[in-house]
Short mmCIF file of C-alpha atoms in Angstrom, two decimals:
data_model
loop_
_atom_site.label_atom_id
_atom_site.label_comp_id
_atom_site.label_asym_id
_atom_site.label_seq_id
_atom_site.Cartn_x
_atom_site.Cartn_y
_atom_site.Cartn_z
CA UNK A 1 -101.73 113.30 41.70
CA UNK A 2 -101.06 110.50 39.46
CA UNK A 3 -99.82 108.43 42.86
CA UNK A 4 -103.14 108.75 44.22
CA UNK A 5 -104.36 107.20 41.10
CA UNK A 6 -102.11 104.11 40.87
CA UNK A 7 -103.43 103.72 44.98
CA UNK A 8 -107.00 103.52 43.71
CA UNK A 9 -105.74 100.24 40.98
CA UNK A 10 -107.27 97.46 43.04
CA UNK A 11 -110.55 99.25 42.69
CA UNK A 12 -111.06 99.92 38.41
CA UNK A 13 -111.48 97.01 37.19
CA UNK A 14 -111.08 98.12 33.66
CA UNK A 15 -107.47 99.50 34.41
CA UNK A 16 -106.74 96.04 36.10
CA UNK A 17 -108.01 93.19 35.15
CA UNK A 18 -105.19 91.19 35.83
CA UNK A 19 -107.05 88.00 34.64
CA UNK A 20 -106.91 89.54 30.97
CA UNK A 21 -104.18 91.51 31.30
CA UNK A 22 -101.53 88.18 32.78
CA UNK A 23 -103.85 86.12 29.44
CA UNK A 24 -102.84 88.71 27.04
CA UNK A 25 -99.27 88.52 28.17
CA UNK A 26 -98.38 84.78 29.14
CA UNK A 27 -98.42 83.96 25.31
CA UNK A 28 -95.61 86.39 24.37
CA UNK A 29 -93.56 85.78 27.22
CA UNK A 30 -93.61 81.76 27.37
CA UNK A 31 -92.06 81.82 23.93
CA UNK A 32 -88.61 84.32 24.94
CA UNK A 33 -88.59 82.24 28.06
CA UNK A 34 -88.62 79.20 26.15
CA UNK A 35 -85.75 80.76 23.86
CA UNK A 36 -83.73 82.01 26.38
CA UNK A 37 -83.74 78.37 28.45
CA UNK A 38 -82.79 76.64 25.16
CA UNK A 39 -79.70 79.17 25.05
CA UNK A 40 -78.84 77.99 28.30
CA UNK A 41 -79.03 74.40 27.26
CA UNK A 42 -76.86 74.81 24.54
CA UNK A 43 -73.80 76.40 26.68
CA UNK A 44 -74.25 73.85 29.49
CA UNK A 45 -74.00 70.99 26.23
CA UNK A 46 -71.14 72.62 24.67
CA UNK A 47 -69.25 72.84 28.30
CA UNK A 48 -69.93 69.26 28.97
CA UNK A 49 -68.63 68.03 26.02
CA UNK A 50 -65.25 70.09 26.68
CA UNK A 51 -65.23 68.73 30.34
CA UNK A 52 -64.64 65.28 28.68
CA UNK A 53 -61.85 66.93 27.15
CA UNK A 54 -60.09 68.41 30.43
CA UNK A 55 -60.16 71.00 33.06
CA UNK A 56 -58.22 73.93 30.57
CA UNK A 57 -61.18 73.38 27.87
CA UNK A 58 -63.54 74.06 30.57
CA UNK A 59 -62.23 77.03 32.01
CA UNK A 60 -61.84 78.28 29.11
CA UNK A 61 -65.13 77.81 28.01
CA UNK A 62 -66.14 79.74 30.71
CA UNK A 63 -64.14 83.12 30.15
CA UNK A 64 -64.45 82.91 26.77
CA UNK A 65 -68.65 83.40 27.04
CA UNK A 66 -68.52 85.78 29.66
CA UNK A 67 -65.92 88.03 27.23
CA UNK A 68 -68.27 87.46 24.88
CA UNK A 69 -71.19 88.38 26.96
CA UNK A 70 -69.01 91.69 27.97
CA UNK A 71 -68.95 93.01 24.41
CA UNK A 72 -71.98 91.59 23.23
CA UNK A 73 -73.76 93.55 25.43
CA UNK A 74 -72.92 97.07 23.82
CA UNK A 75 -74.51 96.24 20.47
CA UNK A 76 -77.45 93.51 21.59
CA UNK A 77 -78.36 96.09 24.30
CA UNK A 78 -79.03 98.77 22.34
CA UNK A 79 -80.67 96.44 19.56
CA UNK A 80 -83.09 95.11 22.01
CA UNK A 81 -84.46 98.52 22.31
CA UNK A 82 -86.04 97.27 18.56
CA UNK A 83 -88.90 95.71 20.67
CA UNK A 84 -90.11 98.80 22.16
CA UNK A 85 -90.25 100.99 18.88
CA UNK A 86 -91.71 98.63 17.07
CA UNK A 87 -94.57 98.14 19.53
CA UNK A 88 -94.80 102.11 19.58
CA UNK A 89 -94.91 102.26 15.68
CA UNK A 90 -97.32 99.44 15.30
CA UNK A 91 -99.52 101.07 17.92
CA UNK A 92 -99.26 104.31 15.97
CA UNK A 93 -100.55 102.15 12.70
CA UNK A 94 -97.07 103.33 11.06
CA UNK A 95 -95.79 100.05 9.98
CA UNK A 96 -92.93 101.52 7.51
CA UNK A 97 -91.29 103.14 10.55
CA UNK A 98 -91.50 99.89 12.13
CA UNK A 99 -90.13 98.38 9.63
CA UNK A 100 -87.27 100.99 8.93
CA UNK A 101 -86.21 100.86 12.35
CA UNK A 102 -85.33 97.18 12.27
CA UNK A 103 -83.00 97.81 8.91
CA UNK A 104 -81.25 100.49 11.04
CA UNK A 105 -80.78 97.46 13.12
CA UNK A 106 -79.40 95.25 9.99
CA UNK A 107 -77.29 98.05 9.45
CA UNK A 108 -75.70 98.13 12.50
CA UNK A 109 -75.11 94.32 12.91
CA UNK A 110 -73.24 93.65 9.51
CA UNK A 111 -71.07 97.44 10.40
CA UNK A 112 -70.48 97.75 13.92
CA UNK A 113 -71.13 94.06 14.86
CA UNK A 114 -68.78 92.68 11.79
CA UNK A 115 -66.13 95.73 13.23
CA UNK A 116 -66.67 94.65 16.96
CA UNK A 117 -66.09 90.86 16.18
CA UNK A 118 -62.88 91.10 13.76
CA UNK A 119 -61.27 93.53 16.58
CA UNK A 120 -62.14 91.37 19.74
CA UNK A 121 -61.09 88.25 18.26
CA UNK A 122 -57.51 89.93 16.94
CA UNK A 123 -57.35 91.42 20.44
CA UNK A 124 -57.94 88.00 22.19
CA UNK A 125 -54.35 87.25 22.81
CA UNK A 126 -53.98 90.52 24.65
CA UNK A 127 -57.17 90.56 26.91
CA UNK A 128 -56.63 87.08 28.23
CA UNK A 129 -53.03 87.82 28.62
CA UNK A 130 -54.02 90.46 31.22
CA UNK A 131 -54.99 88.12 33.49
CA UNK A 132 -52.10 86.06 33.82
CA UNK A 133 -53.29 82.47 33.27
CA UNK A 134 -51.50 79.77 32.71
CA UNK A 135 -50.03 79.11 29.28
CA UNK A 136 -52.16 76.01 28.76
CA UNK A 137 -55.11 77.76 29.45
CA UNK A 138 -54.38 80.65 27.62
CA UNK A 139 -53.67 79.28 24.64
CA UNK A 140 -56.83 77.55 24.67
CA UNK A 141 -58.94 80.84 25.70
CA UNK A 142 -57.17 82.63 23.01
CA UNK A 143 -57.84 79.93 20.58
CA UNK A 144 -61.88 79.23 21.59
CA UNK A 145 -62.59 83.19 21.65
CA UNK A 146 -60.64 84.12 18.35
CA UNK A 147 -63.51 81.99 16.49
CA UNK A 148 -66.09 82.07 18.74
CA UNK A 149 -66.14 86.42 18.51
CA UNK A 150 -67.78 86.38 15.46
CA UNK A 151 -71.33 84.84 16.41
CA UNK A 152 -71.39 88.57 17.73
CA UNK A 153 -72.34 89.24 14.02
CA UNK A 154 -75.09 86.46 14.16
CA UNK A 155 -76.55 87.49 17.30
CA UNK A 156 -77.03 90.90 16.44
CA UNK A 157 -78.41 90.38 13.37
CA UNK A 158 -80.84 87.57 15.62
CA UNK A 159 -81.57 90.24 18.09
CA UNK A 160 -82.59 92.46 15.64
CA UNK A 161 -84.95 90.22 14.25
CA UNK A 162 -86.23 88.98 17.21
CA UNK A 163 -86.99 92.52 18.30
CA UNK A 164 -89.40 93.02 15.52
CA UNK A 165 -90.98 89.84 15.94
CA UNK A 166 -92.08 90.33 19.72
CA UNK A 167 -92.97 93.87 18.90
CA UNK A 168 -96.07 92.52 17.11
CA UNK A 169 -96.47 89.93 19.69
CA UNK A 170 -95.44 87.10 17.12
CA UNK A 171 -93.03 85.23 19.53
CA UNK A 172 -93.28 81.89 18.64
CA UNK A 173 -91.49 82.39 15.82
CA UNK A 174 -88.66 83.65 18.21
CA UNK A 175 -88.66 79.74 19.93
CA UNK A 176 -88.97 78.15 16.75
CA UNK A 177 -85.77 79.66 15.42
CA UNK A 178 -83.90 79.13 17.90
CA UNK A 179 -85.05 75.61 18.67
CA UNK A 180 -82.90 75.43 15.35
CA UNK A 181 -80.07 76.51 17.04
CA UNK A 182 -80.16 73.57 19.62
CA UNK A 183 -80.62 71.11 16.85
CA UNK A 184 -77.81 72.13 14.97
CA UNK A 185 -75.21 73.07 18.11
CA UNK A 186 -75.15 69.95 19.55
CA UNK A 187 -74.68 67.44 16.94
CA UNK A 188 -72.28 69.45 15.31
CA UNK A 189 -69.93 70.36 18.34
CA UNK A 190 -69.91 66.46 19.64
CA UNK A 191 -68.80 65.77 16.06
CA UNK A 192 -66.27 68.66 15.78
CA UNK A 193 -65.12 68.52 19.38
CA UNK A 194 -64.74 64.64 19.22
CA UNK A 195 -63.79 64.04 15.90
CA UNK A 196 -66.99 61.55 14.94
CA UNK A 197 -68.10 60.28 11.30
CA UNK A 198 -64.76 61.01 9.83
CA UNK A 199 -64.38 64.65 10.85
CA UNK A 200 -61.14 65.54 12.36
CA UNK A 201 -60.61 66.19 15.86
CA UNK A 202 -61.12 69.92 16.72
CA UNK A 203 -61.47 69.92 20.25
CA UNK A 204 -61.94 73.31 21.54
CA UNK A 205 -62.34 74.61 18.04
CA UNK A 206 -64.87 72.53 17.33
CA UNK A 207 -66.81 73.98 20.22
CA UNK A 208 -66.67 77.48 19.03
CA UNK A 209 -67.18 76.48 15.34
CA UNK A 210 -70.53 74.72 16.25
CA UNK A 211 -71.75 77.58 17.99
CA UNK A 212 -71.23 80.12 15.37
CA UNK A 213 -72.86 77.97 12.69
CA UNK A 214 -75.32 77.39 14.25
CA UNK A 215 -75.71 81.18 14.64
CA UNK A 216 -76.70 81.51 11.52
CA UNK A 217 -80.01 78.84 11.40
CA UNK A 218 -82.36 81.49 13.82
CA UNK A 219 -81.64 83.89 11.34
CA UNK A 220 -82.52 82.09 8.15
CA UNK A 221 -85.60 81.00 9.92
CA UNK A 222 -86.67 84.85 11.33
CA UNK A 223 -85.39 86.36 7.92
CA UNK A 224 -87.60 84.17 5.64
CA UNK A 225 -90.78 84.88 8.30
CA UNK A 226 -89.49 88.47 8.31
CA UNK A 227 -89.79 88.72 4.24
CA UNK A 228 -91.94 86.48 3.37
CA UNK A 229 -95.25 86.86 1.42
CA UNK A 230 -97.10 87.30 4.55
CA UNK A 231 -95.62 89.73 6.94
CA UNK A 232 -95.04 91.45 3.12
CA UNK A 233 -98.82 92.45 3.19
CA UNK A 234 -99.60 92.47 6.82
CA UNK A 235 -95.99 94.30 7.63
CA UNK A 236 -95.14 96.24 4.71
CA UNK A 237 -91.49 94.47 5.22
CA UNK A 238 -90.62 94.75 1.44
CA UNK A 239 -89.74 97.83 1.42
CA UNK A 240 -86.17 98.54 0.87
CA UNK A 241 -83.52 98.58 3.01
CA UNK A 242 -81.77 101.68 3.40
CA UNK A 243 -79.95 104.02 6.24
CA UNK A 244 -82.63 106.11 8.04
CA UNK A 245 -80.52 108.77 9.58
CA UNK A 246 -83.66 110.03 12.05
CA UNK A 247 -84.64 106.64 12.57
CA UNK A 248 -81.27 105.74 13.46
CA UNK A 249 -80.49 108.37 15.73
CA UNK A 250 -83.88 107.44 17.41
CA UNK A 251 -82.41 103.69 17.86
CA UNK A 252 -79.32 104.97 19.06
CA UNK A 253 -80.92 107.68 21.69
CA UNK A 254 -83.04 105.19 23.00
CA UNK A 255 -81.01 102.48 22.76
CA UNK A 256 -77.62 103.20 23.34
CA UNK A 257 -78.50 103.98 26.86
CA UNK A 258 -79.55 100.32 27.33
CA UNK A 259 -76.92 98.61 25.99
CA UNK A 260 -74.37 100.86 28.08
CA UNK A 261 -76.44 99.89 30.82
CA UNK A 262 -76.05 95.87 30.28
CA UNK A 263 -72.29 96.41 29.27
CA UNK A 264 -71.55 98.21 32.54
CA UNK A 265 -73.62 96.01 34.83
CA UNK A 266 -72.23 93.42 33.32
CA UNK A 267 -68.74 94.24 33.72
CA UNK A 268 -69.32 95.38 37.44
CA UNK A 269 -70.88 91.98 38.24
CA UNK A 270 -67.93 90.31 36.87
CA UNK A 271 -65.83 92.58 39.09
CA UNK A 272 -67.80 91.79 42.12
CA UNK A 273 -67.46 87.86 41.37
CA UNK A 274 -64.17 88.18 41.22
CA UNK A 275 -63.78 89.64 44.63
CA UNK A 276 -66.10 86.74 45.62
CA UNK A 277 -63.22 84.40 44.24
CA UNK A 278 -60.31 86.04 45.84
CA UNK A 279 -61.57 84.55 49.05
CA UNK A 280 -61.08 80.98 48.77
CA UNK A 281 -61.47 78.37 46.12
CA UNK A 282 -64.40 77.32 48.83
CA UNK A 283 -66.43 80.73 48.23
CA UNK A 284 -65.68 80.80 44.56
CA UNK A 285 -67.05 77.75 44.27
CA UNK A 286 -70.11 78.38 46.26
CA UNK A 287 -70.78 81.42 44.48
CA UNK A 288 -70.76 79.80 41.41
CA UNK A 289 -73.13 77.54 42.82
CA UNK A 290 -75.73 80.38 43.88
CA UNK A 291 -75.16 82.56 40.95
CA UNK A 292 -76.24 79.46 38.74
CA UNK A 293 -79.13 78.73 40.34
CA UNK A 294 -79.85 82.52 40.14
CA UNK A 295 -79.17 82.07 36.49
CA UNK A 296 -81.29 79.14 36.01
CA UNK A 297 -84.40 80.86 38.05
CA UNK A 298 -84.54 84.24 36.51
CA UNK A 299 -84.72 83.15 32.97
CA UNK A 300 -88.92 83.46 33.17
CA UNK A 301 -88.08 87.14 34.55
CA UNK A 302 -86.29 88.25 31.25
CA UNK A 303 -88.97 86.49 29.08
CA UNK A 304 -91.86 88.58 31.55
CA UNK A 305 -89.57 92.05 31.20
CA UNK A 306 -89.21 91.23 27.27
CA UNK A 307 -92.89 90.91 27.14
CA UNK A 308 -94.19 93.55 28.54
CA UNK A 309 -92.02 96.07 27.48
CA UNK A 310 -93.47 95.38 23.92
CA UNK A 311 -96.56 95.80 25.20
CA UNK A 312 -96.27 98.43 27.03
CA UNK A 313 -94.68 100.49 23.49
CA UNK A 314 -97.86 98.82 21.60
CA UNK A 315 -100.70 100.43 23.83
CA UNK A 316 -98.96 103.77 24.06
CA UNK A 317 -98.30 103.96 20.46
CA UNK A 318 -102.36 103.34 20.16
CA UNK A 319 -102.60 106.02 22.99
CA UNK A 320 -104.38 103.77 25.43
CA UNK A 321 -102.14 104.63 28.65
CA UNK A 322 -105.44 102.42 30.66
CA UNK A 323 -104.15 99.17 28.55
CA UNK A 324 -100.37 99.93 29.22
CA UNK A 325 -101.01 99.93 32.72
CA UNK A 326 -102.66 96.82 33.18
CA UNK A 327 -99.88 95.17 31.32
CA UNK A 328 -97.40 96.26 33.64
CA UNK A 329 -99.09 95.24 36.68
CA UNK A 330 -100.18 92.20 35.20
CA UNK A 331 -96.06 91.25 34.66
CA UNK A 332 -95.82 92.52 38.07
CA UNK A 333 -98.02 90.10 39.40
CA UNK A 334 -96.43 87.26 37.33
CA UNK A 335 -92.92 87.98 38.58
CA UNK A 336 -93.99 88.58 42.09
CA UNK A 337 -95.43 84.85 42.05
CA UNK A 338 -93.03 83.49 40.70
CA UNK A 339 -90.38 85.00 42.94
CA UNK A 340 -92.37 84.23 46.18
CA UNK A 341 -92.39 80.28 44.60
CA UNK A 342 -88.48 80.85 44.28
CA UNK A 343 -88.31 82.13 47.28
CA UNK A 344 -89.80 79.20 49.33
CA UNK A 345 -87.78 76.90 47.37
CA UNK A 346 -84.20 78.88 48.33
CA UNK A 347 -85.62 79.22 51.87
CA UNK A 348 -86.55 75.07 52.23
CA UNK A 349 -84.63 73.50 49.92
CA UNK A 350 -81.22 75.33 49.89
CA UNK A 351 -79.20 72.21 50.70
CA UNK A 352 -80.50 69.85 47.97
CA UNK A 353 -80.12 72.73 46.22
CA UNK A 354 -76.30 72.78 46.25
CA UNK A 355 -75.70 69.52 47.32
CA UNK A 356 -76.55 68.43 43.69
CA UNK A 357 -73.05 69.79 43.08
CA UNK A 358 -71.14 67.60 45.30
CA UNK A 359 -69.01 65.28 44.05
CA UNK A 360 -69.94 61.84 46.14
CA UNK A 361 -66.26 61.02 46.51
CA UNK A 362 -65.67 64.30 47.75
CA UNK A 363 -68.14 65.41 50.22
CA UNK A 364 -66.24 66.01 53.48
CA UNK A 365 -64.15 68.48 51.38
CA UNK A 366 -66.93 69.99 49.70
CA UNK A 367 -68.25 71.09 53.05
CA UNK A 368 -67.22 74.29 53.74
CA UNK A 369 -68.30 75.03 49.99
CA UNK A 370 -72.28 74.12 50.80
CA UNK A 371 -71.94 76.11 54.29
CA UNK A 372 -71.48 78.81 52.73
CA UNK A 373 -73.77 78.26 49.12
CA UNK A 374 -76.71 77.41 52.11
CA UNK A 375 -75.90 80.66 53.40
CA UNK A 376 -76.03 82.71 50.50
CA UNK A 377 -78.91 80.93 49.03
CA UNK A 378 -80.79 81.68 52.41
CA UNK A 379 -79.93 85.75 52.04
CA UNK A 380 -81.08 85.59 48.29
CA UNK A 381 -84.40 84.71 50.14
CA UNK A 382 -84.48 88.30 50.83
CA UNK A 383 -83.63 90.16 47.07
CA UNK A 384 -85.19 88.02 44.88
CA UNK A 385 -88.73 89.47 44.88
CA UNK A 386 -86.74 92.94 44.55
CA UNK A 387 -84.91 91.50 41.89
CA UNK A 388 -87.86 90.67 40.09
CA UNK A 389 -89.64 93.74 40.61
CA UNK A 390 -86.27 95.66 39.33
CA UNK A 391 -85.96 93.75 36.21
CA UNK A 392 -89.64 93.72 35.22
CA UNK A 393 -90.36 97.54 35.77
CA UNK A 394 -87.04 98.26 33.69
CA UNK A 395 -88.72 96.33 30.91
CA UNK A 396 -91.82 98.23 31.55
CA UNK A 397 -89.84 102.01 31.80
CA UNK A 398 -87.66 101.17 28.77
CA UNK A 399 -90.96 100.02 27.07
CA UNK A 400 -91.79 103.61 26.96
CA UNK A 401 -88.49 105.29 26.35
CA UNK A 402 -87.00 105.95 29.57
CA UNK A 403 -83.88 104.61 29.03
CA UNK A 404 -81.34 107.32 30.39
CA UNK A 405 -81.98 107.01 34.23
CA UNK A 406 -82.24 102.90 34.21
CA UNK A 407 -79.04 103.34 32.87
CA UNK A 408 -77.33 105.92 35.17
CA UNK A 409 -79.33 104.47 38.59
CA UNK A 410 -78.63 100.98 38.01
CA UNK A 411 -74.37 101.16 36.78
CA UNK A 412 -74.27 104.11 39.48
CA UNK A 413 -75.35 101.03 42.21
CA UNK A 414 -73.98 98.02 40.58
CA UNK A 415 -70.09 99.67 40.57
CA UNK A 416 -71.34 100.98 43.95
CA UNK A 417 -71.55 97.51 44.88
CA UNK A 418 -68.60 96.06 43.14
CA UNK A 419 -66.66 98.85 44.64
CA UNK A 420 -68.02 98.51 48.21
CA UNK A 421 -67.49 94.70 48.14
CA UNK A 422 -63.60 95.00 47.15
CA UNK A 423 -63.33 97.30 50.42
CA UNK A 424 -65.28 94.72 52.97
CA UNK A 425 -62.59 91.97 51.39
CA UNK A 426 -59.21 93.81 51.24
CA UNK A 427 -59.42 97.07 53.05
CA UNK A 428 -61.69 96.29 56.35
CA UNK A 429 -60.95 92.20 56.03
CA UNK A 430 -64.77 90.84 56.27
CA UNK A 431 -65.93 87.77 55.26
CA UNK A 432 -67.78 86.44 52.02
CA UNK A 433 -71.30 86.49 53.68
CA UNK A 434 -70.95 90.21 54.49
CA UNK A 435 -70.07 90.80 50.51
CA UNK A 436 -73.29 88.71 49.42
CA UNK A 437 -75.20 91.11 52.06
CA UNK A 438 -74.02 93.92 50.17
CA UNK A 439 -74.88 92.64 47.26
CA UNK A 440 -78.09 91.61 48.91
CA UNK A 441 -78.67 95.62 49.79
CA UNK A 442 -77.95 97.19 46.25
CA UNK A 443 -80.51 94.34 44.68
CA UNK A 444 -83.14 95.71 47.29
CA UNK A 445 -82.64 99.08 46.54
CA UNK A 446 -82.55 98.89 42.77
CA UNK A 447 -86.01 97.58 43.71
CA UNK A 448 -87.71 100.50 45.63
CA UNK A 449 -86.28 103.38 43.71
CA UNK A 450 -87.33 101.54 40.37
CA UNK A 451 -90.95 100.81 41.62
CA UNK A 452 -91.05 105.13 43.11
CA UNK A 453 -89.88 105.75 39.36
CA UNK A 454 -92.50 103.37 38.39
CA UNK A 455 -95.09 104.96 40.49
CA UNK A 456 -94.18 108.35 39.67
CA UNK A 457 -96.03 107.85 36.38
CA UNK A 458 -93.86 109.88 34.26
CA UNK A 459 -93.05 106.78 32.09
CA UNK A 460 -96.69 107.13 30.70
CA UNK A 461 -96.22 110.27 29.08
CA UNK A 462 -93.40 109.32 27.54
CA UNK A 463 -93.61 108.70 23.76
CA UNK A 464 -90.43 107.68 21.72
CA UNK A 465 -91.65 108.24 18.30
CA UNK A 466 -92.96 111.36 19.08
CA UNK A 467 -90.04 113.97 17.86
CA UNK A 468 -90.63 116.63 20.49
CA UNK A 469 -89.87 113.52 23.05
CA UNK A 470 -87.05 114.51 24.87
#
């Protein structure tokens, strides 16, 4: 039994030397973590600058990046499956296929990407008008998202890039690009938003015009690495770009799963923190609260999960299931530190923790809000090593291919969730701290039946450019 194997790991040294194994890995993932926090700095830049401007600009800020996050997630998702068949073709020494597979990824940016944005952005007046805001506010949505939709084009196209580049564990490039980003973003939105240097005033405009120019900087950067002389004759990525039907149907099966995985968890998280705001404007705001902080913390998850699921494609594309293995216990080990750090901090610190959102002129009001933000920030205690252990060993399964049950086990919970939280509010009439415990329950049981698929060891046989892989 392979179980009786993976019981045996503290004992073979060669499977798991974590020492090498967490050295090997801490390299690729400080870079995406690095990335991914600049990101993050850039959206809380461009909604401070529009808080100057008023409460409407802020909101609508706000819903306009999580619509964009809703149908970015369809095309980036099943991009970011790039990284793993890359890692499996380099492994494999076929460097063309590598290489192909990232053009079927060009392919699909400037198509479906270019078709996604131009329809979301002429649909904008209708989505927003769904959820009856008021007319100040949804002007402004409507006219933030209508330009801000088409940096869907730019981050496809950056995802797709980015994909190849930590499939051959050349990251750094990844932070470097998008260090670019920040540079450009937040000059150019104070100037746009502000109207500084003798540009006009484009307020909320401005905001969404900075963003998608600056877009485009990450992938000037990661295109002229991708093509240049170097990776040319260590990459082979001259060669033309054309459509690969079989490689693109390989993206797609392997892919597709993923990013219809991240667009339904997605919108089933933003179903259950709605619920969470139909309570009060007490326990929206200390959700908001927690679910920052969440935010904030698991960034150094995604860059571990990013990681290893590169790695783990690379050493079973070379065939060495030994090496693909110790990488994913040595992101294990990673995330389970740094969740048991988190942990303590939630645990001891949860009321400096929210209290750095209370206004000072407003603190007796703001009480019941950091009653309950302790609260939930205390029962996060409890899912955040789960969480950790969920999101790195999806990295790790997709890594090898299996994408179809991630998909189905994790929307199957999260609407579960979503779902059982709406009943607890309107249909039995329980408070917001029983919601967050359901919440609390599907995060801990994404956990174990990720880490039985884990141990299982199926995802070790598994081989996506294989053809008889099913």
């Amino acid at each position: 039994m392979f179980t009786s194997q993976l019981s045996s790991w503290f004992e073979r040294k060669f499977y798991f030397d974590l020492k090498i194994g967490i050295s090997e890995l801490l390299p690729i993932a400080v870079p995406i973590f690095l990335s991914q926090a600049i990101d993050v700095v850039m959206i809380f830049c461009d909604r401070y600058f529009l808080s100057r401007l008023g409460k409407e600009d802020l909101a609508a800020t706000l819903s306009g990046g999580i619509l964009l996050f809703l149908f970015s997630t369809l095309i980036s998702g099943t991009l970011g499956q790039i990284t793993s068949l890359v890692g499996q073709y380099m492994g494999a020494g076929e460097k063309e296929n590598a290489v192909r597979t990232v053009h079927q990824g060009f392919l699909l940016s400037l198509t479906v990407g270019t078709a996604l944005a131009i329809l979301t952005g002429q649909l904008a007046p209708v989505i927003f008008g769904l959820f009856g805001h008021e007319t100040v506010l949804l002007g402004k949505e409507v006219e933030y998202f209508s330009i801000l939709s088409y940096s869907i084009v730019f981050l496809s196209l950056r995802t797709s890039f980015a994909g190849f580049f930590i499939g051959v564990e050349r990251t750094k490039i990844v932070t470097l690009a998008t260090f670019s980003a920040l540079f450009v973003n937040i000059p150019l939105t104070y100037v746009l938003v502000f109207g500084k240097f003798g540009f006009p005033m484009m307020g909320i405009s401005g905001a969404a015009v900075g963003t998608v120019v600056s877009g485009i900087f990450p992938i000037l950067i990661l295109g002229g690495k991708f093509f240049s002389a170097e990776f040319r004759k260590k990459y082979a990525t001259g060669i033309v770009i054309h459509l690969h039907i079989p490689l693109l149907k390989k993206l797609l099966r392997y892919g597709l799963p993923s990013g219809i995985e991240t667009t339904a968890n997605v919108s089933g998280f933003m179903f259950f923190t709605m619920v969470m705001y139909s309570y009060s404007s007490d326990v929206a705001a200390a959700t908001t609260i927690v679910l920052n902080w969440d935010m904030v913390c698991f960034i150094p998850l995604l860059g571990i999960s990013q990681a290893v699921s590169g790695q783990v494609g690379k050493y079973l594309g070379e065939g060495k299931k030994e090496l693909a293995l110790r990488s994913a216990y040595s992101a294990l080990t990673l995330g389970w530190v740094y969740s048991i750090f988190i942990t303590i901090l939630y645990f001891t610190q949860n009321t400096i923790l929210v209290e750095l959102f209370s206004p000072q002129e407003q603190l007796q009001t703001f009480e019941t809000v950091v009653y309950f933000a302790t609260r939930m920030l205390q029962i996060s205690c409890l899912y955040f090593l789960f969480d950790s252990t969920y999101n790195i060993l999806g990295g790790i399964l997709k890594g090898s291919g299996d994408t179809v049950w991630p998909m189905l086990v994790s929307n199957v919970l999260m609407w579960s969730c979503a779902i059982a939280v709406y009943t607890v509010k309107n249909i039995i009439g329980l408070g917001p701290l029983t919601s967050w415990w359901v919440l609390t329950a599907m995060v801990l049981t994404l956990g174990i039946l990720y880490w039985i698929r884990f141990q299982n060891g199926g995802w070790l046989t598994r081989l996506m450019i294989r053809t008889d892989t099913l």
